[in-house]
PDB file of C-alpha atoms in Angstrom:
ATOM      1  CA  MET A   1     -43.722  53.222  96.666  1.00 87.00           C
ATOM      2  CA  ALA A   2     -42.150  53.190  92.891  1.00 90.00           C
ATOM      3  CA  LEU A   3     -38.639  51.106  92.680  1.00 91.00           C
ATOM      4  CA  GLU A   4     -36.519  52.060  89.736  1.00 92.00           C
ATOM      5  CA  GLN A   5     -33.088  49.646  88.926  1.00 90.00           C
ATOM      6  CA  ILE A   6     -30.727  50.807  86.884  1.00 86.00           C
ATOM      7  CA  PHE A   7     -28.406  48.394  85.189  1.00 84.00           C
ATOM      8  CA  ARG A   8     -25.158  49.654  84.099  1.00 88.00           C
ATOM      9  CA  ARG A   9     -22.422  47.795  82.348  1.00 90.00           C
ATOM     10  CA  LEU A  10     -18.991  48.762  83.148  1.00 94.00           C
ATOM     11  CA  ASP A  11     -14.977  48.069  82.322  1.00 95.00           C
ATOM     12  CA  ASP A  12     -13.559  44.771  83.741  1.00 95.00           C
ATOM     13  CA  LEU A  13     -10.432  47.076  84.135  1.00 94.00           C
ATOM     14  CA  ASP A  14     -11.126  50.223  85.454  1.00 96.00           C
ATOM     15  CA  GLY A  15     -14.916  50.073  86.307  1.00 95.00           C
ATOM     16  CA  SER A  16     -15.829  52.935  83.822  1.00 95.00           C
ATOM     17  CA  GLU A  17     -19.058  52.693  82.412  1.00 94.00           C
ATOM     18  CA  LEU A  18     -19.686  51.136  79.028  1.00 94.00           C
ATOM     19  CA  ASP A  19     -21.216  52.467  75.800  1.00 86.00           C
ATOM     20  CA  LEU A  20     -24.606  51.087  74.933  1.00 80.00           C
ATOM     21  CA  ASP A  21     -23.254  48.987  71.946  1.00 80.00           C
ATOM     22  CA  SER A  22     -19.905  47.669  73.423  1.00 84.00           C
ATOM     23  CA  THR A  23     -19.663  43.986  73.210  1.00 86.00           C
ATOM     24  CA  PRO A  24     -17.129  42.088  75.064  1.00 91.00           C
ATOM     25  CA  VAL A  25     -13.748  41.396  73.737  1.00 91.00           C
ATOM     26  CA  SER A  26     -12.713  37.529  73.464  1.00 89.00           C
ATOM     27  CA  PHE A  27      -9.455  36.157  73.536  1.00 86.00           C
ATOM     28  CA  ALA A  28      -7.205  33.002  74.436  1.00 86.00           C
ATOM     29  CA  LEU A  29      -4.145  32.008  75.802  1.00 84.00           C
ATOM     30  CA  GLU A  30      -3.028  28.901  76.502  1.00 81.00           C
ATOM     31  CA  GLY A  31      -6.533  26.903  75.487  1.00 78.00           C
ATOM     32  CA  VAL A  32      -8.341  28.768  77.934  1.00 85.00           C
ATOM     33  CA  GLN A  33     -10.564  31.518  76.226  1.00 86.00           C
ATOM     34  CA  TYR A  34     -11.037  34.737  78.262  1.00 90.00           C
ATOM     35  CA  SER A  35     -14.038  37.295  77.691  1.00 92.00           C
ATOM     36  CA  ILE A  36     -13.928  40.931  79.154  1.00 94.00           C
ATOM     37  CA  ASP A  37     -16.151  44.028  79.070  1.00 94.00           C
ATOM     38  CA  LEU A  38     -13.643  47.234  78.109  1.00 94.00           C
ATOM     39  CA  THR A  39     -14.137  50.481  76.915  1.00 93.00           C
ATOM     40  CA  ARG A  40     -12.835  51.427  73.296  1.00 90.00           C
ATOM     41  CA  GLY A  41      -9.917  52.784  74.855  1.00 92.00           C
ATOM     42  CA  ASN A  42      -8.776  49.990  76.921  1.00 94.00           C
ATOM     43  CA  THR A  43      -9.851  47.444  73.867  1.00 92.00           C
ATOM     44  CA  GLU A  44      -7.109  49.512  71.663  1.00 91.00           C
ATOM     45  CA  LYS A  45      -4.661  48.970  74.621  1.00 94.00           C
ATOM     46  CA  LEU A  46      -4.971  45.518  74.540  1.00 93.00           C
ATOM     47  CA  ARG A  47      -4.674  44.856  71.184  1.00 90.00           C
ATOM     48  CA  GLU A  48      -1.617  47.400  71.095  1.00 91.00           C
ATOM     49  CA  ALA A  49       0.031  45.029  73.780  1.00 91.00           C
ATOM     50  CA  LEU A  50      -1.051  42.138  72.211  1.00 88.00           C
ATOM     51  CA  ALA A  51       0.033  42.882  68.475  1.00 85.00           C
ATOM     52  CA  PRO A  52       3.665  42.277  68.390  1.00 85.00           C
ATOM     53  CA  PHE A  53       2.955  38.739  69.806  1.00 84.00           C
ATOM     54  CA  ILE A  54       0.154  38.265  67.420  1.00 81.00           C
ATOM     55  CA  ALA A  55       2.042  39.147  64.539  1.00 77.00           C
ATOM     56  CA  ALA A  56       4.894  36.393  65.574  1.00 80.00           C
ATOM     57  CA  ALA A  57       2.239  33.634  66.158  1.00 78.00           C
ATOM     58  CA  ARG A  58       0.828  31.411  63.996  1.00 74.00           C
ATOM     59  CA  THR A  59      -3.146  31.040  63.740  1.00 72.00           C
ATOM     60  CA  GLU A  60      -5.023  27.977  64.035  1.00 68.00           C
ATOM     61  CA  GLY A  61      -7.634  26.888  61.926  1.00 59.00           C
ATOM     62  CA  PHE A  62      -9.463  30.288  61.578  1.00 52.00           C
ATOM     63  CA  GLU A  63     -11.792  29.622  59.290  1.00 51.00           C
ATOM     64  CA  ASN A  64     -13.322  26.732  61.291  1.00 51.00           C
ATOM     65  CA  ALA A  65     -13.254  28.632  64.626  1.00 53.00           C
ATOM     66  CA  ARG A  66     -16.772  28.358  65.792  1.00 59.00           C
ATOM     67  CA  HIS A  67     -15.696  30.558  69.288  1.00 64.00           C
ATOM     68  CA  LEU A  68     -15.041  33.448  67.160  1.00 65.00           C
ATOM     69  CA  THR A  69     -17.775  36.399  66.973  1.00 72.00           C
ATOM     70  CA  ARG A  70     -19.107  37.352  63.814  1.00 72.00           C
ATOM     71  CA  SER A  71     -17.189  40.786  64.253  1.00 73.00           C
ATOM     72  CA  GLN A  72     -14.285  38.954  64.890  1.00 76.00           C
ATOM     73  CA  ARG A  73     -14.392  36.874  61.916  1.00 75.00           C
ATOM     74  CA  THR A  74     -15.210  40.296  59.496  1.00 77.00           C
ATOM     75  CA  MET A  75     -12.401  41.749  61.101  1.00 79.00           C
ATOM     76  CA  LYS A  76      -9.855  38.643  59.850  1.00 82.00           C
ATOM     77  CA  ARG A  77     -11.614  38.401  56.290  1.00 85.00           C
ATOM     78  CA  ARG A  78     -11.314  42.341  56.340  1.00 85.00           C
ATOM     79  CA  ALA A  79      -7.528  41.624  56.905  1.00 85.00           C
ATOM     80  CA  ILE A  80      -7.223  39.374  54.315  1.00 88.00           C
ATOM     81  CA  ARG A  81      -8.737  41.276  51.615  1.00 89.00           C
ATOM     82  CA  GLU A  82      -6.176  44.228  52.298  1.00 87.00           C
ATOM     83  CA  TRP A  83      -3.329  41.959  52.316  1.00 87.00           C
ATOM     84  CA  ALA A  84      -4.316  40.249  49.182  1.00 89.00           C
ATOM     85  CA  ARG A  85      -4.979  43.996  47.514  1.00 90.00           C
ATOM     86  CA  ALA A  86      -2.042  44.942  49.100  1.00 89.00           C
ATOM     87  CA  ASN A  87       0.242  41.936  47.024  1.00 89.00           C
ATOM     88  CA  ASN A  88      -1.724  42.297  43.985  1.00 91.00           C
ATOM     89  CA  LEU A  89      -4.027  39.460  44.116  1.00 90.00           C
ATOM     90  CA  GLU A  90      -7.818  39.750  42.887  1.00 90.00           C
ATOM     91  CA  VAL A  91     -10.029  39.281  45.726  1.00 89.00           C
ATOM     92  CA  SER A  92     -13.672  40.089  45.811  1.00 87.00           C
ATOM     93  CA  ASP A  93     -15.408  42.980  48.074  1.00 86.00           C
ATOM     94  CA  ARG A  94     -17.887  40.341  49.386  1.00 84.00           C
ATOM     95  CA  GLY A  95     -18.447  36.863  50.005  1.00 85.00           C
ATOM     96  CA  ARG A  96     -16.090  33.617  50.216  1.00 87.00           C
ATOM     97  CA  ILE A  97     -12.421  34.078  49.909  1.00 89.00           C
ATOM     98  CA  SER A  98     -11.046  31.995  47.391  1.00 88.00           C
ATOM     99  CA  ASP A  99      -8.619  28.841  48.459  1.00 87.00           C
ATOM    100  CA  ALA A 100      -5.752  30.353  46.205  1.00 87.00           C
ATOM    101  CA  VAL A 101      -5.924  34.075  48.059  1.00 89.00           C
ATOM    102  CA  LEU A 102      -6.299  32.055  51.634  1.00 86.00           C
ATOM    103  CA  ASP A 103      -3.470  29.648  51.258  1.00 84.00           C
ATOM    104  CA  ALA A 104      -1.347  32.698  49.908  1.00 85.00           C
ATOM    105  CA  TYR A 105      -2.197  34.629  52.908  1.00 85.00           C
ATOM    106  CA  ALA A 106      -1.553  31.526  55.351  1.00 81.00           C
ATOM    107  CA  SER A 107       2.176  30.911  53.192  1.00 79.00           C
ATOM    108  CA  GLN A 108       3.068  34.507  54.245  1.00 75.00           C
ATOM    109  CA  GLY A 109       3.096  33.396  57.693  1.00 61.00           C
ATOM    110  CA  THR A 110       4.808  35.725  59.858  1.00 41.00           C
ATOM    111  CA  ASN A 111       5.472  38.656  57.492  1.00 50.00           C
ATOM    112  CA  ALA A 112       1.734  38.631  56.423  1.00 45.00           C
ATOM    113  CA  ARG A 113       0.892  39.290  60.006  1.00 45.00           C
ATOM    114  CA  GLN A 114       3.984  41.693  60.421  1.00 48.00           C
ATOM    115  CA  GLN A 115       2.232  43.875  57.426  1.00 49.00           C
ATOM    116  CA  HIS A 116      -1.327  43.576  59.048  1.00 47.00           C
ATOM    117  CA  TYR A 117      -0.325  44.461  62.580  1.00 45.00           C
ATOM    118  CA  GLY A 118       2.605  46.930  61.868  1.00 47.00           C
ATOM    119  CA  ALA A 119       4.973  45.455  64.070  1.00 42.00           C
ATOM    120  CA  ALA A 120       8.741  45.445  62.969  1.00 38.00           C
TER     121      ALA A 120
END
């Protein structure tokens, strides 16, 4: 007798099959950390829905947040570099971002987040 088991990863929202390279999406709300498996399309819908709230929010200790995934930290650093270049600040393509650039980004508050997330 032959036995075949097939495991599929499914989108937690609509049940559709996920790509093999998909990773869970993590977010936090009111101190509770959540993780959800979503297709790329549903991930984009989530990001679009949260964008105006993220644009108006304050970040809390990003660089020291150990709960973020490597890709989340990479995306955040990429956003800071893009913001710095758009504001004529010198920033390297790789490696550590200077404290001066991080401080300038943090001091921009809502304006920097609105520029990054395209909120009005």
